[in-house]
Structures are given as C-alpha cells and as structure tokens.
C-alpha cells in the first residue's frame, strides 16, 4: 500500500482538470472490510464485518463536497472466537435478527492533516448517533502515482456501544469499540 | 464383585456413581464459585466450557443413578426406620436428588437464555431449553446460585451425618466404601 499524503486533498491536485468536481466511486466489496476491536479483560476481541454497500463521492478540490455512505452486514460478522460472534450478533448486543445492518452517512467532511475528518451519523440497533471518523486515502497496489481510478480509503474511529443500547456482557466486554475500516473503491466512469 | 444392590449392601455400580459424583460435585462447586467471581478473558474462557461439560455429566449421572435405583433398589438405612436420624437422612437424600436435577437444569436454562450455544466437551452443541431472554437469563442464574448454596448446606449435613454414624460405630460408611 502506498501512502499518498501529498496527493490527497492537496494543492498539487488542483492543477489537474480531471480532478475537478466530485467523482463517484463504487465499492470493491470483496476487498473491503470493517475491522473492529474491543477489550475483553486484559485481552481484545477483534473481528470483521462485511461492507454490503458504499456510496462515495470524493471531491479532491472541495473536500467538503465529498460524501460517504456505508452499509454493513451485521449477520455476516466474524469475531476472533466463536462465542464472541454469537454474543455480538445476539439480542443483547447488535441484535442482527431485528437490525441486520449498520449504516454510516457522512454529514461533513473536512481536511485534517494528511487525511480528512468525516463527521456523520451512524445507526446501530436502529439508534442513530453522531460519530467522527478519520479518513486517509491511499492508492492501491499496482497503480501509478496520480491514478485516482482505484483507491483505498481507511476510516478509523470508535463508538460507545452503550449509546446504542448494545449493552450485553458489559461487565466482561469493553464499552468502546474501535473501528478500522478498509474500503477499496473504484471510480465510476 | 457384586454389581447390583441388595437389601444389605450397596453394589459396585451405586458406589461408583456415589463417589464419582461426590468428586465431580465438589469440583463443580469450587469451579462454579470461581466462575461467579471471575473476570472473563481469553485465557480463562475455557473454564465456562468445562463447567458446562461437568454440569451435563452431573445431570446425566443423576438420571442414570435414579434409573439404576429403580432397577436395583439400594438397601434401607441401618437402624430403626422411624428414628429421627433416618427420617432426616431420607429428607436430605431427597433434597440432594432434587438439587442435583435443579442445579444443572437451571444452569442449562440460564445459558440457553444468553443466546450463546451451550457446548459440551468443546464440540457438541446441546439444544437450548429456554428462550433467548434477559429475564430468563437473570432468573436462571439466580436460581442456579440459590440452589447451589442450598446444596452446599445439605451436603454438609449429609457428610456430618455419615461421619456421626462412623463415630457411633454403625456400618453405613463401610458399606458405601467397601460394599
């Protein structure tokens, strides 16, 4: 993975006419995952959740015009040991039977260092709360510098599961769930 | 070796089940008390599985024992049947059987209600016997704890009664140990 900090959201890009106006991207679902991690006593529970849908519109000149919307498949989630996945999908935590998806919809995007601060609303168990994710964009392996047709966007942040009513096993499992989302995206021509 | 019980003796099957369950129950009381006061993590998570396996074994053994005692009735207590000690022993034995059924069943109910598979021997999923429900879960674990404390009390009386008979020189202990 090649980091493109000078490229992303940067003045250098402004010179290229190709980059004007938002560009729509489609998700490469097979190459995209949502990783999560939470505390379990002194240990960690880690896992992944498939991304079922992502609508991304990236504007490298006017970053604020970018939008990100993502839908996750709760039932397809996996965790580092079998009980954790079952507990997580069960009614006391994510309740995948009644709430099969988690969604994120950006409300504002701002440049932030080498990346962007993406403010948005996340809906878990039918409860919608604001969440802040940090985004960094990389170019995918095998692409040349300046090629924006294939990108990798990494979003990191955290949520407090109690805020969404996902309170099961609170005495054993941490409240903060740290997210590390890797979305590989392809520009829609 | 005499396998079956007869009017004077405990056979080998009954004695084996009695002492096997004694060992299992004492181990399970220690393990269960540890679990109730333990902060779970990855390295001790297997202890929950061990407790479920032990509970399933205990429930199976008590059922086998009840069936066996229909097939081969155990001898009556030594001494006059209407003596207070024998009536107390009969009551204690009845309570122990009820608790040995109720404790694993309440644990199974509570575990089923968590929505997580109840596994035995780390590989066999036994079917849930209660709906996935926070109310069933908290009620089930409460009952499990209360019945366990009752069992500790009744077992203390059972052991004290057996020791008293030993001290008094009656043959109850010998016939449960040696047949």
mmCIF file with all atom_site columns, N, CA, C and O in Angstrom, chain B residues 75-113:
data_model
loop_
_atom_site.group_PDB
_atom_site.id
_atom_site.type_symbol
_atom_site.label_atom_id
_atom_site.label_alt_id
_atom_site.label_comp_id
_atom_site.label_asym_id
_atom_site.label_entity_id
_atom_site.label_seq_id
_atom_site.pdbx_PDB_ins_code
_atom_site.Cartn_x
_atom_site.Cartn_y
_atom_site.Cartn_z
_atom_site.occupancy
_atom_site.B_iso_or_equiv
_atom_site.pdbx_formal_charge
_atom_site.auth_seq_id
_atom_site.auth_comp_id
_atom_site.auth_asym_id
_atom_site.auth_atom_id
_atom_site.pdbx_PDB_model_num
ATOM 1   N N  . UNK B 1 75  ? -30.098 -50.530 49.568 1.00 0.00 ? 75  UNK B N  1
ATOM 2   C CA . UNK B 1 75  ? -30.549 -51.019 50.875 1.00 0.00 ? 75  UNK B CA 1
ATOM 3   C C  . UNK B 1 75  ? -31.151 -49.896 51.712 1.00 0.00 ? 75  UNK B C  1
ATOM 4   O O  . UNK B 1 75  ? -30.810 -48.725 51.522 1.00 0.00 ? 75  UNK B O  1
ATOM 5   N N  . UNK B 1 76  ? -32.039 -50.282 52.634 1.00 0.00 ? 76  UNK B N  1
ATOM 6   C CA . UNK B 1 76  ? -32.620 -49.298 53.545 1.00 0.00 ? 76  UNK B CA 1
ATOM 7   C C  . UNK B 1 76  ? -31.546 -48.840 54.532 1.00 0.00 ? 76  UNK B C  1
ATOM 8   O O  . UNK B 1 76  ? -30.573 -49.562 54.767 1.00 0.00 ? 76  UNK B O  1
ATOM 9   N N  . UNK B 1 77  ? -31.690 -47.626 55.109 1.00 0.00 ? 77  UNK B N  1
ATOM 10  C CA . UNK B 1 77  ? -30.713 -47.159 56.093 1.00 0.00 ? 77  UNK B CA 1
ATOM 11  C C  . UNK B 1 77  ? -30.618 -48.129 57.264 1.00 0.00 ? 77  UNK B C  1
ATOM 12  O O  . UNK B 1 77  ? -31.600 -48.793 57.617 1.00 0.00 ? 77  UNK B O  1
ATOM 13  N N  . UNK B 1 78  ? -29.451 -48.188 57.855 1.00 0.00 ? 78  UNK B N  1
ATOM 14  C CA . UNK B 1 78  ? -29.265 -49.023 59.040 1.00 0.00 ? 78  UNK B CA 1
ATOM 15  C C  . UNK B 1 78  ? -29.984 -48.384 60.217 1.00 0.00 ? 78  UNK B C  1
ATOM 16  O O  . UNK B 1 78  ? -30.133 -47.170 60.281 1.00 0.00 ? 78  UNK B O  1
ATOM 17  N N  . UNK B 1 79  ? -30.424 -49.249 61.138 1.00 0.00 ? 79  UNK B N  1
ATOM 18  C CA . UNK B 1 79  ? -31.088 -48.733 62.335 1.00 0.00 ? 79  UNK B CA 1
ATOM 19  C C  . UNK B 1 79  ? -32.583 -48.683 62.137 1.00 0.00 ? 79  UNK B C  1
ATOM 20  O O  . UNK B 1 79  ? -33.096 -48.934 61.054 1.00 0.00 ? 79  UNK B O  1
ATOM 21  N N  . UNK B 1 80  ? -33.296 -48.335 63.188 1.00 0.00 ? 80  UNK B N  1
ATOM 22  C CA . UNK B 1 80  ? -34.760 -48.325 63.117 1.00 0.00 ? 80  UNK B CA 1
ATOM 23  C C  . UNK B 1 80  ? -35.242 -47.272 62.127 1.00 0.00 ? 80  UNK B C  1
ATOM 24  O O  . UNK B 1 80  ? -34.784 -46.132 62.165 1.00 0.00 ? 80  UNK B O  1
ATOM 25  N N  . UNK B 1 81  ? -36.157 -47.669 61.190 1.00 0.00 ? 81  UNK B N  1
ATOM 26  C CA . UNK B 1 81  ? -36.571 -46.766 60.123 1.00 0.00 ? 81  UNK B CA 1
ATOM 27  C C  . UNK B 1 81  ? -37.224 -45.487 60.641 1.00 0.00 ? 81  UNK B C  1
ATOM 28  O O  . UNK B 1 81  ? -37.159 -44.456 59.977 1.00 0.00 ? 81  UNK B O  1
ATOM 29  N N  . UNK B 1 82  ? -37.859 -45.541 61.796 1.00 0.00 ? 82  UNK B N  1
ATOM 30  C CA . UNK B 1 82  ? -38.572 -44.354 62.258 1.00 0.00 ? 82  UNK B CA 1
ATOM 31  C C  . UNK B 1 82  ? -37.706 -43.470 63.143 1.00 0.00 ? 82  UNK B C  1
ATOM 32  O O  . UNK B 1 82  ? -38.172 -42.462 63.662 1.00 0.00 ? 82  UNK B O  1
ATOM 33  N N  . UNK B 1 83  ? -36.427 -43.823 63.330 1.00 0.00 ? 83  UNK B N  1
ATOM 34  C CA . UNK B 1 83  ? -35.523 -42.969 64.103 1.00 0.00 ? 83  UNK B CA 1
ATOM 35  C C  . UNK B 1 83  ? -35.389 -41.610 63.407 1.00 0.00 ? 83  UNK B C  1
ATOM 36  O O  . UNK B 1 83  ? -35.411 -41.540 62.180 1.00 0.00 ? 83  UNK B O  1
ATOM 37  N N  . UNK B 1 84  ? -35.239 -40.558 64.205 1.00 0.00 ? 84  UNK B N  1
ATOM 38  C CA . UNK B 1 84  ? -35.192 -39.214 63.606 1.00 0.00 ? 84  UNK B CA 1
ATOM 39  C C  . UNK B 1 84  ? -34.033 -39.100 62.613 1.00 0.00 ? 84  UNK B C  1
ATOM 40  O O  . UNK B 1 84  ? -34.146 -38.454 61.564 1.00 0.00 ? 84  UNK B O  1
ATOM 41  N N  . UNK B 1 85  ? -32.899 -39.777 62.920 1.00 0.00 ? 85  UNK B N  1
ATOM 42  C CA . UNK B 1 85  ? -31.725 -39.680 62.044 1.00 0.00 ? 85  UNK B CA 1
ATOM 43  C C  . UNK B 1 85  ? -32.024 -40.263 60.668 1.00 0.00 ? 85  UNK B C  1
ATOM 44  O O  . UNK B 1 85  ? -31.596 -39.730 59.645 1.00 0.00 ? 85  UNK B O  1
ATOM 45  N N  . UNK B 1 86  ? -32.791 -41.353 60.629 1.00 0.00 ? 86  UNK B N  1
ATOM 46  C CA . UNK B 1 86  ? -33.108 -41.958 59.339 1.00 0.00 ? 86  UNK B CA 1
ATOM 47  C C  . UNK B 1 86  ? -34.135 -41.148 58.568 1.00 0.00 ? 86  UNK B C  1
ATOM 48  O O  . UNK B 1 86  ? -34.079 -41.078 57.336 1.00 0.00 ? 86  UNK B O  1
ATOM 49  N N  . UNK B 1 87  ? -35.051 -40.544 59.321 1.00 0.00 ? 87  UNK B N  1
ATOM 50  C CA . UNK B 1 87  ? -36.015 -39.679 58.619 1.00 0.00 ? 87  UNK B CA 1
ATOM 51  C C  . UNK B 1 87  ? -35.305 -38.436 58.058 1.00 0.00 ? 87  UNK B C  1
ATOM 52  O O  . UNK B 1 87  ? -35.577 -38.009 56.947 1.00 0.00 ? 87  UNK B O  1
ATOM 53  N N  . UNK B 1 88  ? -34.374 -37.893 58.843 1.00 0.00 ? 88  UNK B N  1
ATOM 54  C CA . UNK B 1 88  ? -33.600 -36.737 58.373 1.00 0.00 ? 88  UNK B CA 1
ATOM 55  C C  . UNK B 1 88  ? -32.753 -37.123 57.163 1.00 0.00 ? 88  UNK B C  1
ATOM 56  O O  . UNK B 1 88  ? -32.655 -36.368 56.185 1.00 0.00 ? 88  UNK B O  1
ATOM 57  N N  . UNK B 1 89  ? -32.149 -38.318 57.216 1.00 0.00 ? 89  UNK B N  1
ATOM 58  C CA . UNK B 1 89  ? -31.312 -38.773 56.099 1.00 0.00 ? 89  UNK B CA 1
ATOM 59  C C  . UNK B 1 89  ? -32.152 -38.911 54.832 1.00 0.00 ? 89  UNK B C  1
ATOM 60  O O  . UNK B 1 89  ? -31.740 -38.502 53.737 1.00 0.00 ? 89  UNK B O  1
ATOM 61  N N  . UNK B 1 90  ? -33.347 -39.461 54.997 1.00 0.00 ? 90  UNK B N  1
ATOM 62  C CA . UNK B 1 90  ? -34.231 -39.647 53.840 1.00 0.00 ? 90  UNK B CA 1
ATOM 63  C C  . UNK B 1 90  ? -34.600 -38.298 53.208 1.00 0.00 ? 90  UNK B C  1
ATOM 64  O O  . UNK B 1 90  ? -34.565 -38.128 51.983 1.00 0.00 ? 90  UNK B O  1
ATOM 65  N N  . UNK B 1 91  ? -34.904 -37.346 54.083 1.00 0.00 ? 91  UNK B N  1
ATOM 66  C CA . UNK B 1 91  ? -35.222 -35.998 53.603 1.00 0.00 ? 91  UNK B CA 1
ATOM 67  C C  . UNK B 1 91  ? -34.020 -35.387 52.887 1.00 0.00 ? 91  UNK B C  1
ATOM 68  O O  . UNK B 1 91  ? -34.142 -34.806 51.799 1.00 0.00 ? 91  UNK B O  1
ATOM 69  N N  . UNK B 1 92  ? -32.835 -35.533 53.495 1.00 0.00 ? 92  UNK B N  1
ATOM 70  C CA . UNK B 1 92  ? -31.623 -34.960 52.901 1.00 0.00 ? 92  UNK B CA 1
ATOM 71  C C  . UNK B 1 92  ? -31.333 -35.599 51.543 1.00 0.00 ? 92  UNK B C  1
ATOM 72  O O  . UNK B 1 92  ? -31.009 -34.901 50.569 1.00 0.00 ? 92  UNK B O  1
ATOM 73  N N  . UNK B 1 93  ? -31.484 -36.935 51.458 1.00 0.00 ? 93  UNK B N  1
ATOM 74  C CA . UNK B 1 93  ? -31.230 -37.609 50.181 1.00 0.00 ? 93  UNK B CA 1
ATOM 75  C C  . UNK B 1 93  ? -32.200 -37.129 49.114 1.00 0.00 ? 93  UNK B C  1
ATOM 76  O O  . UNK B 1 93  ? -31.809 -36.864 47.972 1.00 0.00 ? 93  UNK B O  1
ATOM 77  N N  . UNK B 1 94  ? -33.468 -36.980 49.497 1.00 0.00 ? 94  UNK B N  1
ATOM 78  C CA . UNK B 1 94  ? -34.472 -36.485 48.547 1.00 0.00 ? 94  UNK B CA 1
ATOM 79  C C  . UNK B 1 94  ? -34.125 -35.091 48.051 1.00 0.00 ? 94  UNK B C  1
ATOM 80  O O  . UNK B 1 94  ? -34.206 -34.806 46.847 1.00 0.00 ? 94  UNK B O  1
ATOM 81  N N  . UNK B 1 95  ? -33.705 -34.232 49.003 1.00 0.00 ? 95  UNK B N  1
ATOM 82  C CA . UNK B 1 95  ? -33.326 -32.862 48.628 1.00 0.00 ? 95  UNK B CA 1
ATOM 83  C C  . UNK B 1 95  ? -32.103 -32.859 47.703 1.00 0.00 ? 95  UNK B C  1
ATOM 84  O O  . UNK B 1 95  ? -32.045 -32.105 46.735 1.00 0.00 ? 95  UNK B O  1
ATOM 85  N N  . UNK B 1 96  ? -31.139 -33.721 48.030 1.00 0.00 ? 96  UNK B N  1
ATOM 86  C CA . UNK B 1 96  ? -29.926 -33.780 47.189 1.00 0.00 ? 96  UNK B CA 1
ATOM 87  C C  . UNK B 1 96  ? -30.295 -34.170 45.754 1.00 0.00 ? 96  UNK B C  1
ATOM 88  O O  . UNK B 1 96  ? -29.839 -33.538 44.793 1.00 0.00 ? 96  UNK B O  1
ATOM 89  N N  . UNK B 1 97  ? -31.165 -35.187 45.616 1.00 0.00 ? 97  UNK B N  1
ATOM 90  C CA . UNK B 1 97  ? -31.576 -35.573 44.253 1.00 0.00 ? 97  UNK B CA 1
ATOM 91  C C  . UNK B 1 97  ? -32.274 -34.423 43.537 1.00 0.00 ? 97  UNK B C  1
ATOM 92  O O  . UNK B 1 97  ? -31.994 -34.142 42.367 1.00 0.00 ? 97  UNK B O  1
ATOM 93  N N  . UNK B 1 98  ? -33.180 -33.736 44.234 1.00 0.00 ? 98  UNK B N  1
ATOM 94  C CA . UNK B 1 98  ? -33.886 -32.610 43.602 1.00 0.00 ? 98  UNK B CA 1
ATOM 95  C C  . UNK B 1 98  ? -32.910 -31.518 43.182 1.00 0.00 ? 98  UNK B C  1
ATOM 96  O O  . UNK B 1 98  ? -32.989 -30.968 42.084 1.00 0.00 ? 98  UNK B O  1
ATOM 97  N N  . UNK B 1 99  ? -31.961 -31.214 44.082 1.00 0.00 ? 99  UNK B N  1
ATOM 98  C CA . UNK B 1 99  ? -30.991 -30.157 43.768 1.00 0.00 ? 99  UNK B CA 1
ATOM 99  C C  . UNK B 1 99  ? -30.060 -30.581 42.639 1.00 0.00 ? 99  UNK B C  1
ATOM 100 O O  . UNK B 1 99  ? -29.683 -29.767 41.798 1.00 0.00 ? 99  UNK B O  1
ATOM 101 N N  . UNK B 1 100 ? -29.698 -31.867 42.606 1.00 0.00 ? 100 UNK B N  1
ATOM 102 C CA . UNK B 1 100 ? -28.806 -32.344 41.543 1.00 0.00 ? 100 UNK B CA 1
ATOM 103 C C  . UNK B 1 100 ? -29.502 -32.365 40.183 1.00 0.00 ? 100 UNK B C  1
ATOM 104 O O  . UNK B 1 100 ? -28.847 -32.409 39.148 1.00 0.00 ? 100 UNK B O  1
ATOM 105 N N  . UNK B 1 101 ? -30.821 -32.337 40.182 1.00 0.00 ? 101 UNK B N  1
ATOM 106 C CA . UNK B 1 101 ? -31.558 -32.145 38.928 1.00 0.00 ? 101 UNK B CA 1
ATOM 107 C C  . UNK B 1 101 ? -31.732 -30.648 38.654 1.00 0.00 ? 101 UNK B C  1
ATOM 108 O O  . UNK B 1 101 ? -31.528 -30.176 37.539 1.00 0.00 ? 101 UNK B O  1
ATOM 109 N N  . UNK B 1 102 ? -32.102 -29.901 39.688 1.00 0.00 ? 102 UNK B N  1
ATOM 110 C CA . UNK B 1 102 ? -32.439 -28.482 39.516 1.00 0.00 ? 102 UNK B CA 1
ATOM 111 C C  . UNK B 1 102 ? -31.240 -27.607 39.187 1.00 0.00 ? 102 UNK B C  1
ATOM 112 O O  . UNK B 1 102 ? -31.363 -26.651 38.412 1.00 0.00 ? 102 UNK B O  1
ATOM 113 N N  . UNK B 1 103 ? -30.081 -27.935 39.759 1.00 0.00 ? 103 UNK B N  1
ATOM 114 C CA . UNK B 1 103 ? -28.917 -27.067 39.538 1.00 0.00 ? 103 UNK B CA 1
ATOM 115 C C  . UNK B 1 103 ? -28.433 -27.125 38.084 1.00 0.00 ? 103 UNK B C  1
ATOM 116 O O  . UNK B 1 103 ? -28.330 -26.086 37.428 1.00 0.00 ? 103 UNK B O  1
ATOM 117 N N  . UNK B 1 104 ? -28.165 -28.328 37.533 1.00 0.00 ? 104 UNK B N  1
ATOM 118 C CA . UNK B 1 104 ? -27.753 -28.324 36.123 1.00 0.00 ? 104 UNK B CA 1
ATOM 119 C C  . UNK B 1 104 ? -28.854 -27.810 35.195 1.00 0.00 ? 104 UNK B C  1
ATOM 120 O O  . UNK B 1 104 ? -28.549 -27.106 34.220 1.00 0.00 ? 104 UNK B O  1
ATOM 121 N N  . UNK B 1 105 ? -30.120 -28.124 35.506 1.00 0.00 ? 105 UNK B N  1
ATOM 122 C CA . UNK B 1 105 ? -31.195 -27.636 34.629 1.00 0.00 ? 105 UNK B CA 1
ATOM 123 C C  . UNK B 1 105 ? -31.276 -26.112 34.646 1.00 0.00 ? 105 UNK B C  1
ATOM 124 O O  . UNK B 1 105 ? -31.438 -25.481 33.603 1.00 0.00 ? 105 UNK B O  1
ATOM 125 N N  . UNK B 1 106 ? -31.138 -25.503 35.837 1.00 0.00 ? 106 UNK B N  1
ATOM 126 C CA . UNK B 1 106 ? -31.204 -24.031 35.892 1.00 0.00 ? 106 UNK B CA 1
ATOM 127 C C  . UNK B 1 106 ? -29.999 -23.416 35.178 1.00 0.00 ? 106 UNK B C  1
ATOM 128 O O  . UNK B 1 106 ? -30.116 -22.372 34.525 1.00 0.00 ? 106 UNK B O  1
ATOM 129 N N  . UNK B 1 107 ? -28.830 -24.076 35.273 1.00 0.00 ? 107 UNK B N  1
ATOM 130 C CA . UNK B 1 107 ? -27.655 -23.582 34.550 1.00 0.00 ? 107 UNK B CA 1
ATOM 131 C C  . UNK B 1 107 ? -27.858 -23.686 33.047 1.00 0.00 ? 107 UNK B C  1
ATOM 132 O O  . UNK B 1 107 ? -27.513 -22.767 32.287 1.00 0.00 ? 107 UNK B O  1
ATOM 133 N N  . UNK B 1 108 ? -28.454 -24.789 32.616 1.00 0.00 ? 108 UNK B N  1
ATOM 134 C CA . UNK B 1 108 ? -28.732 -25.003 31.191 1.00 0.00 ? 108 UNK B CA 1
ATOM 135 C C  . UNK B 1 108 ? -29.757 -23.971 30.700 1.00 0.00 ? 108 UNK B C  1
ATOM 136 O O  . UNK B 1 108 ? -29.620 -23.380 29.623 1.00 0.00 ? 108 UNK B O  1
ATOM 137 N N  . UNK B 1 109 ? -30.786 -23.735 31.508 1.00 0.00 ? 109 UNK B N  1
ATOM 138 C CA . UNK B 1 109 ? -31.804 -22.728 31.149 1.00 0.00 ? 109 UNK B CA 1
ATOM 139 C C  . UNK B 1 109 ? -31.156 -21.346 31.016 1.00 0.00 ? 109 UNK B C  1
ATOM 140 O O  . UNK B 1 109 ? -31.337 -20.644 30.020 1.00 0.00 ? 109 UNK B O  1
ATOM 141 N N  . UNK B 1 110 ? -30.369 -20.960 32.029 1.00 0.00 ? 110 UNK B N  1
ATOM 142 C CA . UNK B 1 110 ? -29.757 -19.624 32.013 1.00 0.00 ? 110 UNK B CA 1
ATOM 143 C C  . UNK B 1 110 ? -28.793 -19.489 30.839 1.00 0.00 ? 110 UNK B C  1
ATOM 144 O O  . UNK B 1 110 ? -28.773 -18.463 30.150 1.00 0.00 ? 110 UNK B O  1
ATOM 145 N N  . UNK B 1 111 ? -28.002 -20.546 30.592 1.00 0.00 ? 111 UNK B N  1
ATOM 146 C CA . UNK B 1 111 ? -27.047 -20.493 29.475 1.00 0.00 ? 111 UNK B CA 1
ATOM 147 C C  . UNK B 1 111 ? -27.778 -20.418 28.148 1.00 0.00 ? 111 UNK B C  1
ATOM 148 O O  . UNK B 1 111 ? -27.359 -19.690 27.239 1.00 0.00 ? 111 UNK B O  1
ATOM 149 N N  . UNK B 1 112 ? -28.876 -21.160 28.020 1.00 0.00 ? 112 UNK B N  1
ATOM 150 C CA . UNK B 1 112 ? -29.676 -21.094 26.785 1.00 0.00 ? 112 UNK B CA 1
ATOM 151 C C  . UNK B 1 112 ? -30.199 -19.676 26.571 1.00 0.00 ? 112 UNK B C  1
ATOM 152 O O  . UNK B 1 112 ? -30.223 -19.177 25.450 1.00 0.00 ? 112 UNK B O  1
ATOM 153 N N  . UNK B 1 113 ? -30.615 -19.040 27.662 1.00 0.00 ? 113 UNK B N  1
ATOM 154 C CA . UNK B 1 113 ? -31.227 -17.712 27.569 1.00 0.00 ? 113 UNK B CA 1
ATOM 155 C C  . UNK B 1 113 ? -30.237 -16.626 27.153 1.00 0.00 ? 113 UNK B C  1
ATOM 156 O O  . UNK B 1 113 ? -30.633 -15.559 26.713 1.00 0.00 ? 113 UNK B O  1
#
